[in-house]
Amino acid sequence: MGKKKKIKKLREQVKALEAELASATTHTHDVAPLAPKGGFPDMPVIEGVRFAAVQAGVRYKGRYDVMLALCDPGTSIAGVFTRSATRSANVLDCQEKLGSDPSGGAAIIVNSGNSNAFTGRHGEGSVKAICEAVAKITGVPENRVFTSSTGVIGERLPHDRITAKLDALKDALDPGALDLAARAIMTTDTFPKGAVAEVEIGGKTVKIAGIAKGSGMIAPDMATMLVYIFTDAKIAQPDLQSMLGELTNVTFNNITVDSDTSTSDTLLLAATGASGVEVTAKTDAFRTALHDVMLNLAHQVVRDGEGATKFVEVRVTGAASDADARTHALAIANSPLIKTAVAGEDPNWGRVVMAIGKSGAAADRDLITIRFGDILVAEKGWVSPDYREEQGAAYMKNEELVISVDLGLGDGEAVVWTCDLTHGYIQINADYRS
Amino acid sequence: MGKKKKIKKLREQVKALEAELASATTHTHDVAPLAPKGGFPDMPVIEGVRFAAVQAGVRYKGRYDVMLALCDPGTSIAGVFTRSATRSANVLDCQEKLGSDPSGGAAIIVNSGNSNAFTGRHGEGSVKAICEAVAKITGVPENRVFTSSTGVIGERLPHDRITAKLDALKDALDPGALDLAARAIMTTDTFPKGAVAEVEIGGKTVKIAGIAKGSGMIAPDMATMLVYIFTDAKIAQPDLQSMLGELTNVTFNNITVDSDTSTSDTLLLAATGASGVEVTAKTDAFRTALHDVMLNLAHQVVRDGEGATKFVEVRVTGAASDADARTHALAIANSPLIKTAVAGEDPNWGRVVMAIGKSGAAADRDLITIRFGDILVAEKGWVSPDYREEQGAAYMKNEELVISVDLGLGDGEAVVWTCDLTHGYIQINADYRS
């Protein structure tokens, strides 16, 4: 057999095997290799909020797909959302409601299976119908009902399937059901995501518990990230909102799987006040604990990145400003050439130079220092004289990698987290939808 | 055999086959499926410039890897270059020399196999050594010698191998050797790229012929795009430069394979004046012919994109401005989710909505119209009532696709060209370098 024929035959075999593999894995949801080793954490009870989940059959039968969180009167709600210009009706509605009077409590209702995105005026109607029904059944004012939807886009949300289950949801409310809620918001996530923290403030304990979903992708939608965090701290909404915004900039805004942004990304943070511990935007202990929970959840989203086999931290220091540092870090983290090199365990530092050069932020070739882990790879505009390719190659075999760049220009710094770009990503996203 | 075991075994089989396939294809350079059907065009003689190519063994033996173009006195040279902050010593040197006195002629010397990028001060020394030697042998002033290098980065350029061949290059100079030059600048290109045009101006014929390389990727470097275009038109350098800049914005600056930018991208345009036909920046016939050559070469670069199986034109109209239109078009063309959907022949218009939303340019969900070819897919914030999924699925099977978006906001428009993101891209770029 000639070489060309052999290659053609091999290609056909690969293609056939890939198809077989795809069909074998479609509904198995193998847990991602980077999933936290300890599994889902034990969730503490957060006084002042109860949870429930039901099987409403929004799209698929036989799985939990709607969750409700009911917060006591006085609960502050802060939120951050996708900046997408085509954001969903749910996101627009949530944004309007932030800061409304907390005296009547609050409800958060989330469905998976249908994202209610790009469904025209119908989408707004569905949000309205759900909020009205939740308000009626729970007694929470309509302007304190927050909704999220994730799943298939461009299809009308069958919101009656959700409202039909509200009685069942109300009956099932339980302070200990946050783990069930974490499962109900999953789409193609391969594992439920939760994180917890406790912090002593003035001799009393404040608790924080959060859940997240992302960044799976299922026929035919886009990777939506949803995050809900609850605490029994007592904190005014403006303080909660400002703290959330700041911490989002160093956690969820610094992760990237594939540089694409969902129309539905939502993070809601509810503070019930039930612990009686008063907190402000300046309470460092609380801020640190909240930061830890947010960063933990953000990392779990990257660890469940489509096809991911490596978790990568990109550290940039010595930039002209923090903004420049972030621009460089994201250019490195989003570069397909770097992400494929990581997948191939190739210590290809030249691609890091390339990404720095293209980012648009200030850089001086001859001042750049690049490290893989602790290994000095390049400095003074060239490969380090002590660097040996074998060192880099051995380092790249690790499951968790740190790529560090110092620009030598100033004090700006940033850290970004990402994963590699593998055949698994192509397979998941090139599969036909139906 | 259990399902998990079966999946594991299939994965191993795919991996083994891929490795076999990779080793079988490494040095065969199968021509890309999107290569122009007609092959390399017949190149006309451009009076006033001669070409030569040699085998200098810069990195590999047994292939042409250095080309020389020698232009007559009076030749205007215009150029556009990568905007990378880490651009190579060659690029910096070329930029300095643009606009220098043309009375002594000009030389362009290009090597493949080593990019001379990120080689510290050594890189500047290599450029200086080559320019001095070329000036000495050809009689062209040193400030009229332009160099490019493409290939492995971070390794010192063995420039003595190039200068050792200058006598042979000079002896081989021939007006008809542009096709050989096109081959000498290839790295992992799967086909040489050339385009030609002739235009009648004032009863006389002006000729344009261009060659390009890109966007292959070879161990261990980055995709560099190099383009050299020659014409016998008589045009002053400032006019040539302004025309080149404008046309680059609607040709080479609007193609994207993977959003990554090389440190070495270079386009040089030489006008010898030998036709005696005087042309200015306002000569529309010449501008159109030059545009056609540039667009043709730009498309060939996309068609040779790593792993590409689909050629995609993204047209955006109705944007608030041309700049906004380009931002939207590039967001669509660079989205990994859209590029994988195209690879999978999935008419996933929801991902187009997502890309518009994330681009940062103005958009109103309810005014967006999306078409695949002539098929109206979405309008008024929702899927079109007449659209049937089967139509979209059938259209996506084409090798050449047009995705059109109208924003409904203004008169801004842009067209961008890209390819799909396939297993081939991952395979090429995740393979280990050495």
mmCIF file of C-alpha atoms in Angstrom, chain B residues 44-344:
data_model
loop_
_atom_site.group_PDB
_atom_site.id
_atom_site.type_symbol
_atom_site.label_atom_id
_atom_site.label_comp_id
_atom_site.label_asym_id
_atom_site.label_seq_id
_atom_site.Cartn_x
_atom_site.Cartn_y
_atom_site.Cartn_z
ATOM 1 C CA PRO B 44 4.495 36.993 -15.676
ATOM 2 C CA VAL B 45 7.870 38.670 -15.932
ATOM 3 C CA ILE B 46 7.863 41.966 -14.004
ATOM 4 C CA GLU B 47 10.396 44.171 -15.732
ATOM 5 C CA GLY B 48 12.920 45.689 -13.367
ATOM 6 C CA VAL B 49 13.235 42.847 -10.894
ATOM 7 C CA ARG B 50 15.027 39.486 -10.954
ATOM 8 C CA PHE B 51 14.796 36.558 -8.572
ATOM 9 C CA ALA B 52 16.875 33.647 -7.372
ATOM 10 C CA ALA B 53 16.577 30.864 -4.807
ATOM 11 C CA VAL B 54 19.176 28.486 -3.370
ATOM 12 C CA GLN B 55 19.526 25.626 -0.945
ATOM 13 C CA ALA B 56 21.527 27.085 1.925
ATOM 14 C CA GLY B 57 20.762 24.465 4.588
ATOM 15 C CA VAL B 58 19.695 27.085 7.149
ATOM 16 C CA ARG B 59 17.898 24.315 9.030
ATOM 17 C CA TYR B 60 16.999 21.513 6.647
ATOM 18 C CA LYS B 61 19.002 19.998 3.813
ATOM 19 C CA GLY B 62 17.716 19.408 0.304
ATOM 20 C CA ARG B 63 15.194 22.212 -0.048
ATOM 21 C CA TYR B 64 15.262 25.782 -1.308
ATOM 22 C CA ASP B 65 15.375 28.019 1.751
ATOM 23 C CA VAL B 66 16.776 31.405 0.699
ATOM 24 C CA MET B 67 15.392 33.754 -1.936
ATOM 25 C CA LEU B 68 16.772 37.010 -3.301
ATOM 26 C CA ALA B 69 14.868 39.667 -5.242
ATOM 27 C CA LEU B 70 17.003 42.356 -6.858
ATOM 28 C CA CYS B 71 15.163 45.525 -7.961
ATOM 29 C CA ASP B 72 16.443 48.114 -10.419
ATOM 30 C CA PRO B 73 17.338 51.674 -9.392
ATOM 31 C CA GLY B 74 14.238 53.813 -8.882
ATOM 32 C CA THR B 75 12.122 51.012 -7.414
ATOM 33 C CA SER B 76 9.706 52.256 -4.718
ATOM 34 C CA ILE B 77 9.359 49.937 -1.719
ATOM 35 C CA ALA B 78 6.323 50.061 0.578
ATOM 36 C CA GLY B 79 5.787 47.782 3.548
ATOM 37 C CA VAL B 80 3.425 46.799 6.339
ATOM 38 C CA PHE B 81 4.491 44.749 9.333
ATOM 39 C CA THR B 82 3.285 42.942 12.431
ATOM 40 C CA ARG B 83 2.242 45.240 15.265
ATOM 41 C CA SER B 84 3.690 42.781 17.767
ATOM 42 C CA ALA B 85 5.608 44.375 20.634
ATOM 43 C CA THR B 86 8.102 41.504 20.386
ATOM 44 C CA ARG B 87 8.718 41.821 16.647
ATOM 45 C CA SER B 88 11.866 40.395 15.184
ATOM 46 C CA ALA B 89 15.119 42.222 14.446
ATOM 47 C CA ASN B 90 14.380 41.866 10.704
ATOM 48 C CA VAL B 91 11.041 43.634 11.031
ATOM 49 C CA LEU B 92 12.517 46.506 13.031
ATOM 50 C CA ASP B 93 15.277 46.895 10.442
ATOM 51 C CA CYS B 94 12.834 46.904 7.488
ATOM 52 C CA GLN B 95 10.640 49.500 9.172
ATOM 53 C CA GLU B 96 13.605 51.847 9.554
ATOM 54 C CA LYS B 97 14.563 51.544 5.899
ATOM 55 C CA LEU B 98 11.186 52.280 4.271
ATOM 56 C CA GLY B 99 11.265 55.525 2.340
ATOM 57 C CA SER B 100 15.044 55.627 1.893
ATOM 58 C CA ASP B 101 16.492 56.949 -1.391
ATOM 59 C CA PRO B 102 15.530 54.520 -4.216
ATOM 60 C CA SER B 103 18.222 55.587 -6.676
ATOM 61 C CA GLY B 104 20.515 52.680 -5.793
ATOM 62 C CA GLY B 105 17.870 49.979 -6.321
ATOM 63 C CA ALA B 106 16.726 47.548 -3.654
ATOM 64 C CA ALA B 107 17.217 43.968 -2.543
ATOM 65 C CA ILE B 108 14.918 41.660 -0.619
ATOM 66 C CA ILE B 109 16.458 38.559 0.936
ATOM 67 C CA VAL B 110 14.377 35.996 2.794
ATOM 68 C CA ASN B 111 15.263 32.764 4.540
ATOM 69 C CA SER B 112 13.083 29.991 5.909
ATOM 70 C CA GLY B 113 14.072 27.516 8.630
ATOM 71 C CA ASN B 114 14.953 30.057 11.330
ATOM 72 C CA SER B 115 12.935 33.150 12.258
ATOM 73 C CA ASN B 116 15.735 35.062 13.987
ATOM 74 C CA ALA B 117 13.087 36.114 16.523
ATOM 75 C CA PHE B 118 13.741 36.438 20.259
ATOM 76 C CA THR B 119 17.446 35.916 19.784
ATOM 77 C CA GLY B 120 18.456 39.041 21.705
ATOM 78 C CA ARG B 121 21.249 41.207 20.367
ATOM 79 C CA HIS B 122 22.458 38.318 18.214
ATOM 80 C CA GLY B 123 19.404 38.778 15.996
ATOM 81 C CA GLU B 124 20.354 42.345 15.202
ATOM 82 C CA GLY B 125 23.893 41.224 14.437
ATOM 83 C CA SER B 126 22.645 38.626 11.964
ATOM 84 C CA VAL B 127 20.507 41.182 10.128
ATOM 85 C CA LYS B 128 23.463 43.567 9.948
ATOM 86 C CA ALA B 129 25.788 40.837 8.642
ATOM 87 C CA ILE B 130 23.361 39.767 5.921
ATOM 88 C CA CYS B 131 22.623 43.337 4.802
ATOM 89 C CA GLU B 132 26.306 44.219 4.623
ATOM 90 C CA ALA B 133 27.113 41.148 2.570
ATOM 91 C CA VAL B 134 24.178 41.640 0.179
ATOM 92 C CA ALA B 135 25.126 45.299 -0.285
ATOM 93 C CA LYS B 136 28.712 44.338 -1.057
ATOM 94 C CA ILE B 137 27.836 41.706 -3.649
ATOM 95 C CA THR B 138 24.907 43.475 -5.357
ATOM 96 C CA GLY B 139 26.016 47.090 -5.133
ATOM 97 C CA VAL B 140 22.665 48.038 -3.565
ATOM 98 C CA PRO B 141 23.152 50.450 -0.637
ATOM 99 C CA GLU B 142 22.839 48.747 2.764
ATOM 100 C CA ASN B 143 19.864 50.913 3.688
ATOM 101 C CA ARG B 144 18.005 49.432 0.709
ATOM 102 C CA VAL B 145 18.481 45.793 1.684
ATOM 103 C CA PHE B 146 15.354 44.315 3.279
ATOM 104 C CA THR B 147 15.419 40.995 5.123
ATOM 105 C CA SER B 148 12.874 38.513 6.465
ATOM 106 C CA SER B 149 13.368 35.271 8.353
ATOM 107 C CA THR B 150 10.784 32.608 9.166
ATOM 108 C CA GLY B 151 11.028 29.321 10.986
ATOM 109 C CA VAL B 152 12.209 28.161 14.377
ATOM 110 C CA ILE B 153 12.406 30.910 17.002
ATOM 111 C CA GLY B 154 14.822 31.465 19.846
ATOM 112 C CA GLU B 155 17.740 29.854 18.031
ATOM 113 C CA ARG B 156 20.648 31.883 16.734
ATOM 114 C CA LEU B 157 20.417 32.366 12.960
ATOM 115 C CA PRO B 158 23.424 30.753 11.239
ATOM 116 C CA HIS B 159 23.683 33.738 8.905
ATOM 117 C CA ASP B 160 27.034 32.619 7.508
ATOM 118 C CA ARG B 161 25.197 29.811 5.718
ATOM 119 C CA ILE B 162 23.167 32.515 3.950
ATOM 120 C CA THR B 163 26.036 34.874 3.146
ATOM 121 C CA ALA B 164 28.058 31.914 1.824
ATOM 122 C CA LYS B 165 25.415 31.515 -0.884
ATOM 123 C CA LEU B 166 25.233 35.128 -2.069
ATOM 124 C CA ASP B 167 27.494 34.573 -5.061
ATOM 125 C CA ALA B 168 25.383 31.625 -6.159
ATOM 126 C CA LEU B 169 22.223 33.693 -5.689
ATOM 127 C CA LYS B 170 23.616 36.548 -7.757
ATOM 128 C CA ASP B 171 24.619 34.169 -10.539
ATOM 129 C CA ALA B 172 21.151 32.601 -10.580
ATOM 130 C CA LEU B 173 19.179 35.877 -10.845
ATOM 131 C CA ASP B 174 16.426 35.483 -13.429
ATOM 132 C CA PRO B 175 13.284 37.532 -14.210
ATOM 133 C CA GLY B 176 11.280 34.304 -14.395
ATOM 134 C CA ALA B 177 12.251 32.722 -11.082
ATOM 135 C CA LEU B 178 9.457 34.121 -8.891
ATOM 136 C CA ASP B 179 7.872 30.667 -8.632
ATOM 137 C CA LEU B 180 11.084 29.300 -7.163
ATOM 138 C CA ALA B 181 11.127 32.193 -4.690
ATOM 139 C CA ALA B 182 7.577 31.261 -3.631
ATOM 140 C CA ARG B 183 8.814 27.771 -2.765
ATOM 141 C CA ALA B 184 11.913 28.969 -0.926
ATOM 142 C CA ILE B 185 9.899 30.963 1.633
ATOM 143 C CA MET B 186 7.589 28.049 2.605
ATOM 144 C CA THR B 187 7.827 26.479 6.042
ATOM 145 C CA THR B 188 4.928 24.098 6.735
ATOM 146 C CA ASP B 189 2.810 25.598 4.003
ATOM 147 C CA THR B 190 1.247 22.728 2.107
ATOM 148 C CA PHE B 191 1.308 24.637 -1.214
ATOM 149 C CA PRO B 192 3.197 27.643 -2.654
ATOM 150 C CA LYS B 193 1.037 30.761 -2.936
ATOM 151 C CA GLY B 194 1.039 33.131 -5.888
ATOM 152 C CA ALA B 195 -1.348 35.603 -7.513
ATOM 153 C CA VAL B 196 -1.128 37.827 -10.581
ATOM 154 C CA ALA B 197 -3.009 40.677 -12.236
ATOM 155 C CA GLU B 198 -2.665 42.787 -15.340
ATOM 156 C CA VAL B 199 -4.369 46.112 -15.847
ATOM 157 C CA GLU B 200 -4.555 48.478 -18.815
ATOM 158 C CA ILE B 201 -3.802 52.076 -17.932
ATOM 159 C CA GLY B 202 -3.597 54.698 -20.683
ATOM 160 C CA GLY B 203 -3.283 52.004 -23.342
ATOM 161 C CA LYS B 204 -0.349 50.327 -21.626
ATOM 162 C CA THR B 205 -0.229 47.193 -19.497
ATOM 163 C CA VAL B 206 0.837 47.220 -15.865
ATOM 164 C CA LYS B 207 1.636 43.869 -14.265
ATOM 165 C CA ILE B 208 1.452 42.771 -10.649
ATOM 166 C CA ALA B 209 2.729 39.469 -9.274
ATOM 167 C CA GLY B 210 2.842 38.428 -5.629
ATOM 168 C CA ILE B 211 3.870 35.482 -3.496
ATOM 169 C CA ALA B 212 3.042 34.628 0.111
ATOM 170 C CA LYS B 213 3.721 32.093 2.818
ATOM 171 C CA GLY B 214 1.637 31.181 5.844
ATOM 172 C CA SER B 215 0.208 29.966 8.040
ATOM 173 C CA GLY B 216 1.935 26.723 8.677
ATOM 174 C CA MET B 217 3.563 25.939 11.932
ATOM 175 C CA ILE B 218 6.687 23.960 12.283
ATOM 176 C CA ALA B 219 8.575 22.720 15.277
ATOM 177 C CA PRO B 220 9.060 24.939 17.254
ATOM 178 C CA ASP B 221 7.858 28.187 15.868
ATOM 179 C CA MET B 222 4.819 30.292 15.146
ATOM 180 C CA ALA B 223 2.775 30.980 12.072
ATOM 181 C CA THR B 224 4.527 33.760 10.236
ATOM 182 C CA MET B 225 2.951 35.401 7.226
ATOM 183 C CA LEU B 226 5.341 36.776 4.614
ATOM 184 C CA VAL B 227 4.150 38.468 1.416
ATOM 185 C CA TYR B 228 6.157 39.983 -1.458
ATOM 186 C CA ILE B 229 4.434 41.751 -4.332
ATOM 187 C CA PHE B 230 6.122 43.204 -7.407
ATOM 188 C CA THR B 231 4.790 45.534 -10.082
ATOM 189 C CA ASP B 232 6.247 47.433 -12.998
ATOM 190 C CA ALA B 233 4.043 50.456 -12.287
ATOM 191 C CA LYS B 234 5.799 53.769 -11.732
ATOM 192 C CA ILE B 235 4.613 55.197 -8.434
ATOM 193 C CA ALA B 236 6.140 57.384 -5.759
ATOM 194 C CA GLN B 237 6.864 55.673 -2.434
ATOM 195 C CA PRO B 238 4.423 57.746 -0.323
ATOM 196 C CA ASP B 239 1.577 56.930 -2.733
ATOM 197 C CA LEU B 240 2.545 53.265 -2.790
ATOM 198 C CA GLN B 241 2.742 53.178 0.992
ATOM 199 C CA SER B 242 -0.657 54.798 1.541
ATOM 200 C CA MET B 243 -2.342 52.523 -0.985
ATOM 201 C CA LEU B 244 -0.713 49.460 0.589
ATOM 202 C CA GLY B 245 -1.849 50.468 4.059
ATOM 203 C CA GLU B 246 -5.445 50.998 2.978
ATOM 204 C CA LEU B 247 -5.645 47.762 1.038
ATOM 205 C CA THR B 248 -4.014 45.764 3.835
ATOM 206 C CA ASN B 249 -6.889 46.818 6.089
ATOM 207 C CA VAL B 250 -9.428 45.112 3.807
ATOM 208 C CA THR B 251 -7.310 42.074 2.905
ATOM 209 C CA PHE B 252 -4.526 40.712 5.118
ATOM 210 C CA ASN B 253 -5.766 42.445 8.254
ATOM 211 C CA ASN B 254 -9.150 40.780 7.807
ATOM 212 C CA ILE B 255 -8.028 37.179 7.772
ATOM 213 C CA THR B 256 -7.631 35.094 10.876
ATOM 214 C CA VAL B 257 -6.752 31.480 11.397
ATOM 215 C CA ASP B 258 -6.417 31.328 15.154
ATOM 216 C CA SER B 259 -6.212 34.951 16.379
ATOM 217 C CA ASP B 260 -2.515 34.585 17.132
ATOM 218 C CA THR B 261 -0.081 37.137 15.689
ATOM 219 C CA SER B 262 3.444 36.385 14.554
ATOM 220 C CA THR B 263 6.488 38.389 15.580
ATOM 221 C CA SER B 264 7.678 38.445 11.964
ATOM 222 C CA ASP B 265 4.690 39.212 9.691
ATOM 223 C CA THR B 266 5.956 41.251 6.753
ATOM 224 C CA LEU B 267 4.465 42.474 3.482
ATOM 225 C CA LEU B 268 6.760 44.266 1.048
ATOM 226 C CA LEU B 269 5.527 45.824 -2.198
ATOM 227 C CA ALA B 270 8.064 46.830 -4.836
ATOM 228 C CA ALA B 271 7.185 49.037 -7.821
ATOM 229 C CA THR B 272 10.004 49.069 -10.376
ATOM 230 C CA GLY B 273 8.508 51.653 -12.723
ATOM 231 C CA ALA B 274 9.795 49.672 -15.730
ATOM 232 C CA SER B 275 6.436 49.804 -17.537
ATOM 233 C CA GLY B 276 6.732 53.569 -17.691
ATOM 234 C CA VAL B 277 3.082 53.817 -16.626
ATOM 235 C CA GLU B 278 2.716 56.524 -13.998
ATOM 236 C CA VAL B 279 0.341 55.676 -11.209
ATOM 237 C CA THR B 280 -0.713 57.575 -8.075
ATOM 238 C CA ALA B 281 -2.675 56.671 -4.961
ATOM 239 C CA LYS B 282 -5.769 57.802 -6.878
ATOM 240 C CA THR B 283 -5.398 55.460 -9.885
ATOM 241 C CA ASP B 284 -8.463 53.279 -9.320
ATOM 242 C CA ALA B 285 -7.643 50.666 -11.966
ATOM 243 C CA PHE B 286 -4.275 49.954 -10.373
ATOM 244 C CA ARG B 287 -5.741 49.990 -6.899
ATOM 245 C CA THR B 288 -8.351 47.431 -7.902
ATOM 246 C CA ALA B 289 -5.765 45.138 -9.506
ATOM 247 C CA LEU B 290 -3.494 45.378 -6.456
ATOM 248 C CA HIS B 291 -6.456 44.718 -4.186
ATOM 249 C CA ASP B 292 -7.302 41.575 -6.147
ATOM 250 C CA VAL B 293 -3.761 40.219 -5.858
ATOM 251 C CA MET B 294 -3.623 40.968 -2.137
ATOM 252 C CA LEU B 295 -7.052 39.437 -1.454
ATOM 253 C CA ASN B 296 -6.202 36.363 -3.495
ATOM 254 C CA LEU B 297 -2.988 35.805 -1.511
ATOM 255 C CA ALA B 298 -4.766 36.500 1.788
ATOM 256 C CA HIS B 299 -7.409 33.895 0.966
ATOM 257 C CA GLN B 300 -4.718 31.373 0.087
ATOM 258 C CA VAL B 301 -3.182 31.843 3.535
ATOM 259 C CA VAL B 302 -6.556 31.025 5.128
ATOM 260 C CA ARG B 303 -7.006 28.082 2.766
ATOM 261 C CA ASP B 304 -3.706 26.694 4.040
ATOM 262 C CA GLY B 305 -4.734 27.308 7.665
ATOM 263 C CA GLU B 306 -3.670 24.511 9.941
ATOM 264 C CA GLY B 307 -6.180 21.704 9.819
ATOM 265 C CA ALA B 308 -8.670 23.806 7.828
ATOM 266 C CA THR B 309 -11.471 21.994 6.005
ATOM 267 C CA LYS B 310 -13.880 24.934 5.505
ATOM 268 C CA PHE B 311 -13.319 28.439 4.136
ATOM 269 C CA VAL B 312 -15.627 30.916 5.852
ATOM 270 C CA GLU B 313 -16.529 34.462 4.853
ATOM 271 C CA VAL B 314 -18.082 36.532 7.652
ATOM 272 C CA ARG B 315 -20.008 39.571 6.391
ATOM 273 C CA VAL B 316 -21.268 42.174 8.822
ATOM 274 C CA THR B 317 -23.514 45.036 7.711
ATOM 275 C CA GLY B 318 -25.727 47.563 9.454
ATOM 276 C CA ALA B 319 -23.260 48.182 12.256
ATOM 277 C CA ALA B 320 -22.959 51.536 13.993
ATOM 278 C CA SER B 321 -19.570 52.061 12.257
ATOM 279 C CA ASP B 322 -17.095 50.195 10.049
ATOM 280 C CA ALA B 323 -14.894 49.677 13.115
ATOM 281 C CA ASP B 324 -17.815 48.124 15.006
ATOM 282 C CA ALA B 325 -18.574 45.897 12.026
ATOM 283 C CA ARG B 326 -14.979 44.642 11.976
ATOM 284 C CA THR B 327 -15.041 44.014 15.744
ATOM 285 C CA HIS B 328 -18.190 41.897 15.365
ATOM 286 C CA ALA B 329 -16.825 40.064 12.321
ATOM 287 C CA LEU B 330 -13.541 39.211 14.061
ATOM 288 C CA ALA B 331 -15.400 38.095 17.208
ATOM 289 C CA ILE B 332 -17.377 35.658 15.052
ATOM 290 C CA ALA B 333 -14.349 34.550 13.011
ATOM 291 C CA ASN B 334 -12.155 33.988 16.083
ATOM 292 C CA SER B 335 -14.739 32.274 18.286
ATOM 293 C CA PRO B 336 -13.574 28.722 19.026
ATOM 294 C CA LEU B 337 -17.205 27.721 19.527
ATOM 295 C CA ILE B 338 -18.214 28.932 16.059
ATOM 296 C CA LYS B 339 -15.100 27.492 14.430
ATOM 297 C CA THR B 340 -15.738 24.072 15.967
ATOM 298 C CA ALA B 341 -19.432 24.238 14.992
ATOM 299 C CA VAL B 342 -18.358 24.902 11.384
ATOM 300 C CA ALA B 343 -15.974 21.936 11.579
ATOM 301 C CA GLY B 344 -18.890 19.806 12.768
#
